[in-house]
mmCIF file of C-alpha atoms in Angstrom:
data_model
loop_
_atom_site.group_PDB
_atom_site.id
_atom_site.type_symbol
_atom_site.label_atom_id
_atom_site.label_comp_id
_atom_site.label_asym_id
_atom_site.label_seq_id
_atom_site.Cartn_x
_atom_site.Cartn_y
_atom_site.Cartn_z
ATOM 1 C CA UNK A 1 16.852 9.679 0.100
ATOM 2 C CA UNK A 2 14.292 9.781 -2.204
ATOM 3 C CA UNK A 3 11.316 11.152 -1.670
ATOM 4 C CA UNK A 4 7.096 9.848 -1.879
ATOM 5 C CA UNK A 5 5.847 10.256 -5.474
ATOM 6 C CA UNK A 6 5.110 13.066 -6.650
ATOM 7 C CA UNK A 7 1.451 12.777 -8.059
ATOM 8 C CA UNK A 8 -0.243 13.514 -4.412
ATOM 9 C CA UNK A 9 0.958 16.969 -3.347
ATOM 10 C CA UNK A 10 2.400 17.187 0.191
ATOM 11 C CA UNK A 11 5.410 18.675 2.236
ATOM 12 C CA UNK A 12 7.922 17.055 4.139
ATOM 13 C CA UNK A 13 9.003 18.201 6.778
ATOM 14 C CA UNK A 14 12.180 16.007 8.416
ATOM 15 C CA UNK A 15 11.148 12.493 8.556
ATOM 16 C CA UNK A 16 6.511 13.485 8.396
ATOM 17 C CA UNK A 17 5.194 14.108 5.978
ATOM 18 C CA UNK A 18 1.721 16.197 5.071
ATOM 19 C CA UNK A 19 -0.396 15.492 2.632
ATOM 20 C CA UNK A 20 -2.285 19.261 1.579
ATOM 21 C CA UNK A 21 -4.987 17.430 -0.008
ATOM 22 C CA UNK A 22 -7.522 15.099 1.203
ATOM 23 C CA UNK A 23 -6.845 11.451 -0.483
ATOM 24 C CA UNK A 24 -9.337 10.227 -2.171
ATOM 25 C CA UNK A 25 -9.114 6.654 -1.809
ATOM 26 C CA UNK A 26 -13.021 5.202 -2.737
ATOM 27 C CA UNK A 27 -12.865 6.737 -5.850
ATOM 28 C CA UNK A 28 -11.634 4.617 -7.980
ATOM 29 C CA UNK A 29 -9.157 3.980 -11.031
ATOM 30 C CA UNK A 30 -5.779 5.779 -11.562
ATOM 31 C CA UNK A 31 -6.411 8.230 -7.920
ATOM 32 C CA UNK A 32 -7.120 6.451 -5.912
ATOM 33 C CA UNK A 33 -4.073 3.496 -6.755
ATOM 34 C CA UNK A 34 -1.461 6.564 -6.877
ATOM 35 C CA UNK A 35 -2.947 8.028 -3.577
ATOM 36 C CA UNK A 36 -2.248 4.257 -2.365
ATOM 37 C CA UNK A 37 1.240 3.832 -3.932
ATOM 38 C CA UNK A 38 1.764 7.104 -2.357
ATOM 39 C CA UNK A 39 0.973 6.298 1.643
ATOM 40 C CA UNK A 40 2.782 2.484 0.391
ATOM 41 C CA UNK A 41 6.122 4.200 -0.630
ATOM 42 C CA UNK A 42 6.203 7.128 2.562
ATOM 43 C CA UNK A 43 5.575 3.753 4.873
ATOM 44 C CA UNK A 44 9.249 2.203 2.823
ATOM 45 C CA UNK A 45 10.259 5.140 3.064
ATOM 46 C CA UNK A 46 10.546 5.100 7.308
ATOM 47 C CA UNK A 47 7.536 8.381 6.693
ATOM 48 C CA UNK A 48 5.214 9.568 9.293
ATOM 49 C CA UNK A 49 2.072 10.430 7.069
ATOM 50 C CA UNK A 50 0.259 13.147 7.800
ATOM 51 C CA UNK A 51 -3.761 12.893 6.209
ATOM 52 C CA UNK A 52 -7.077 13.595 5.408
ATOM 53 C CA UNK A 53 -9.878 11.339 3.904
ATOM 54 C CA UNK A 54 -12.452 12.388 1.803
ATOM 55 C CA UNK A 55 -15.163 13.921 2.737
ATOM 56 C CA UNK A 56 -18.182 11.391 2.740
ATOM 57 C CA UNK A 57 -15.603 8.893 1.427
ATOM 58 C CA UNK A 58 -15.046 5.382 2.924
ATOM 59 C CA UNK A 59 -11.669 4.227 1.153
ATOM 60 C CA UNK A 60 -11.927 0.160 -0.258
ATOM 61 C CA UNK A 61 -12.123 -2.567 2.611
ATOM 62 C CA UNK A 62 -10.102 -1.588 5.087
ATOM 63 C CA UNK A 63 -9.189 -5.068 5.748
ATOM 64 C CA UNK A 64 -7.349 -4.773 1.776
ATOM 65 C CA UNK A 65 -5.732 -0.975 3.352
ATOM 66 C CA UNK A 66 -4.650 -1.651 7.037
ATOM 67 C CA UNK A 67 -1.765 -1.388 6.599
ATOM 68 C CA UNK A 68 -1.270 1.687 5.208
ATOM 69 C CA UNK A 69 -1.109 4.173 7.621
ATOM 70 C CA UNK A 70 -4.096 5.723 8.633
ATOM 71 C CA UNK A 71 -6.154 8.792 8.154
ATOM 72 C CA UNK A 72 -6.314 11.563 10.942
ATOM 73 C CA UNK A 73 -8.981 11.119 12.719
ATOM 74 C CA UNK A 74 -12.478 14.017 12.034
ATOM 75 C CA UNK A 75 -15.387 14.815 12.926
ATOM 76 C CA UNK A 76 -18.425 12.805 11.459
ATOM 77 C CA UNK A 77 -15.675 10.306 10.326
ATOM 78 C CA UNK A 78 -17.400 6.521 8.448
ATOM 79 C CA UNK A 79 -16.692 3.674 11.752
ATOM 80 C CA UNK A 80 -14.740 1.907 9.513
ATOM 81 C CA UNK A 81 -11.787 4.979 9.402
ATOM 82 C CA UNK A 82 -11.812 4.557 13.355
ATOM 83 C CA UNK A 83 -11.242 0.746 12.510
ATOM 84 C CA UNK A 84 -8.309 1.633 10.527
ATOM 85 C CA UNK A 85 -6.157 3.632 13.051
ATOM 86 C CA UNK A 86 -7.819 1.449 15.860
ATOM 87 C CA UNK A 87 -6.429 -1.648 13.803
ATOM 88 C CA UNK A 88 -3.020 -0.370 12.320
ATOM 89 C CA UNK A 89 0.070 -1.276 13.602
ATOM 90 C CA UNK A 90 3.709 -1.292 11.528
ATOM 91 C CA UNK A 91 5.686 -4.332 9.113
ATOM 92 C CA UNK A 92 1.464 -5.608 8.682
ATOM 93 C CA UNK A 93 2.085 -6.336 5.030
ATOM 94 C CA UNK A 94 5.866 -5.888 3.650
ATOM 95 C CA UNK A 95 7.820 -7.554 1.121
ATOM 96 C CA UNK A 96 11.534 -8.139 1.184
ATOM 97 C CA UNK A 97 13.307 -8.901 -2.581
ATOM 98 C CA UNK A 98 15.674 -12.149 -2.893
ATOM 99 C CA UNK A 99 17.487 -13.216 -6.205
ATOM 100 C CA UNK A 100 14.610 -13.924 -8.962
ATOM 101 C CA UNK A 101 12.017 -14.564 -5.962
ATOM 102 C CA UNK A 102 9.391 -11.768 -3.589
ATOM 103 C CA UNK A 103 8.684 -12.801 -0.147
ATOM 104 C CA UNK A 104 5.373 -11.401 0.900
ATOM 105 C CA UNK A 105 4.843 -11.172 4.873
ATOM 106 C CA UNK A 106 0.414 -10.326 5.435
ATOM 107 C CA UNK A 107 -0.249 -10.114 8.904
ATOM 108 C CA UNK A 108 -3.642 -8.157 8.124
ATOM 109 C CA UNK A 109 -5.754 -10.122 9.228
ATOM 110 C CA UNK A 110 -5.384 -10.446 13.683
ATOM 111 C CA UNK A 111 -4.168 -13.840 14.651
ATOM 112 C CA UNK A 112 -2.417 -14.584 11.353
ATOM 113 C CA UNK A 113 0.022 -14.750 9.339
ATOM 114 C CA UNK A 114 1.019 -15.369 5.905
ATOM 115 C CA UNK A 115 3.715 -16.135 4.250
ATOM 116 C CA UNK A 116 3.940 -16.174 0.609
ATOM 117 C CA UNK A 117 7.230 -16.837 -2.280
ATOM 118 C CA UNK A 118 6.593 -15.355 -4.919
ATOM 119 C CA UNK A 119 8.989 -16.929 -7.801
ATOM 120 C CA UNK A 120 7.008 -17.165 -11.275
ATOM 121 C CA UNK A 121 7.952 -14.735 -13.705
ATOM 122 C CA UNK A 122 4.662 -13.570 -14.929
ATOM 123 C CA UNK A 123 3.664 -13.046 -10.831
ATOM 124 C CA UNK A 124 7.259 -11.721 -10.558
ATOM 125 C CA UNK A 125 6.630 -9.168 -13.135
ATOM 126 C CA UNK A 126 3.747 -8.096 -12.611
ATOM 127 C CA UNK A 127 4.318 -7.464 -8.803
ATOM 128 C CA UNK A 128 7.457 -5.703 -10.072
ATOM 129 C CA UNK A 129 5.922 -4.024 -12.298
ATOM 130 C CA UNK A 130 2.533 -3.311 -10.288
ATOM 131 C CA UNK A 131 4.885 -1.272 -7.730
ATOM 132 C CA UNK A 132 4.433 1.705 -10.306
ATOM 133 C CA UNK A 133 0.202 2.185 -11.110
ATOM 134 C CA UNK A 134 -0.560 0.721 -13.409
ATOM 135 C CA UNK A 135 -3.573 0.551 -16.488
ATOM 136 C CA UNK A 136 -4.697 -2.934 -17.380
ATOM 137 C CA UNK A 137 -4.760 -3.010 -21.157
ATOM 138 C CA UNK A 138 -1.152 -2.406 -20.531
ATOM 139 C CA UNK A 139 0.099 -5.319 -19.726
ATOM 140 C CA UNK A 140 0.164 -8.682 -21.713
ATOM 141 C CA UNK A 141 -2.430 -11.395 -21.070
ATOM 142 C CA UNK A 142 0.227 -13.176 -18.859
ATOM 143 C CA UNK A 143 0.754 -10.317 -16.946
ATOM 144 C CA UNK A 144 -2.663 -9.734 -16.541
ATOM 145 C CA UNK A 145 -3.569 -12.720 -15.074
ATOM 146 C CA UNK A 146 -0.661 -13.046 -12.901
ATOM 147 C CA UNK A 147 -2.031 -9.472 -11.371
ATOM 148 C CA UNK A 148 -5.406 -10.933 -11.161
ATOM 149 C CA UNK A 149 -3.828 -13.647 -8.933
ATOM 150 C CA UNK A 150 -2.058 -10.462 -6.687
ATOM 151 C CA UNK A 151 -5.854 -9.303 -6.466
ATOM 152 C CA UNK A 152 -7.619 -12.708 -5.796
ATOM 153 C CA UNK A 153 -4.209 -12.989 -2.774
ATOM 154 C CA UNK A 154 -4.731 -9.081 -2.394
ATOM 155 C CA UNK A 155 -1.469 -8.283 -2.406
ATOM 156 C CA UNK A 156 -2.547 -5.901 -5.163
ATOM 157 C CA UNK A 157 -5.508 -2.861 -5.334
ATOM 158 C CA UNK A 158 -7.130 -3.176 -8.613
ATOM 159 C CA UNK A 159 -10.364 -0.619 -9.471
ATOM 160 C CA UNK A 160 -11.213 0.804 -12.732
ATOM 161 C CA UNK A 161 -8.890 -0.951 -14.717
ATOM 162 C CA UNK A 162 -5.710 0.638 -13.105
ATOM 163 C CA UNK A 163 -4.059 -1.854 -10.162
ATOM 164 C CA UNK A 164 -1.480 -1.312 -7.989
ATOM 165 C CA UNK A 165 0.924 -3.709 -5.912
ATOM 166 C CA UNK A 166 0.242 -3.901 -1.532
ATOM 167 C CA UNK A 167 3.266 -4.394 -0.142
ATOM 168 C CA UNK A 168 5.802 -1.924 0.948
ATOM 169 C CA UNK A 169 9.730 -3.001 0.580
ATOM 170 C CA UNK A 170 10.353 -1.214 4.174
ATOM 171 C CA UNK A 171 13.489 -0.017 4.888
ATOM 172 C CA UNK A 172 13.259 0.755 8.601
ATOM 173 C CA UNK A 173 12.413 -1.746 10.516
ATOM 174 C CA UNK A 174 11.666 -0.705 14.155
ATOM 175 C CA UNK A 175 13.822 -1.384 17.502
ATOM 176 C CA UNK A 176 13.637 -3.976 18.770
ATOM 177 C CA UNK A 177 13.158 -5.683 15.463
ATOM 178 C CA UNK A 178 11.341 -8.767 16.933
ATOM 179 C CA UNK A 179 8.325 -6.490 17.456
ATOM 180 C CA UNK A 180 7.160 -6.993 13.512
#
């Protein structure tokens, strides 16, 4: 098994990951997209993550990130973090890959389920590129526009010139798998 990305300091014990420094999801830019990628990849690997948010920082729109493992509870935390914990469920957003397409299931909004198929070459290229945090200026015009479309569909986080794809590729399904 490969582990989570090394960009975030952490310890792995069995199937549990403990992040050793607070994550700055509200900081923007490269730090934020690296933290989001870390949480996404931990979820993809079926790892349980324990982490805390940096003091006084509220992450981006909780609705955008609510599919990721929420932070541990701390005293005097913003209400948005409590909402994140209360609304979190495994499998709220994920993707599956096929030949020349990516299928995405999005259930982050309560009471709705959206299925999307990414099959346009520029969308596919941008999605695959954004699985790793990427500076937007490094993208060609077509994939850069596609990254904007992915962000508009809430499938990518774009912040301070950096972007990262949000849907994890779930490789471990809960039992029963019909639960998600």
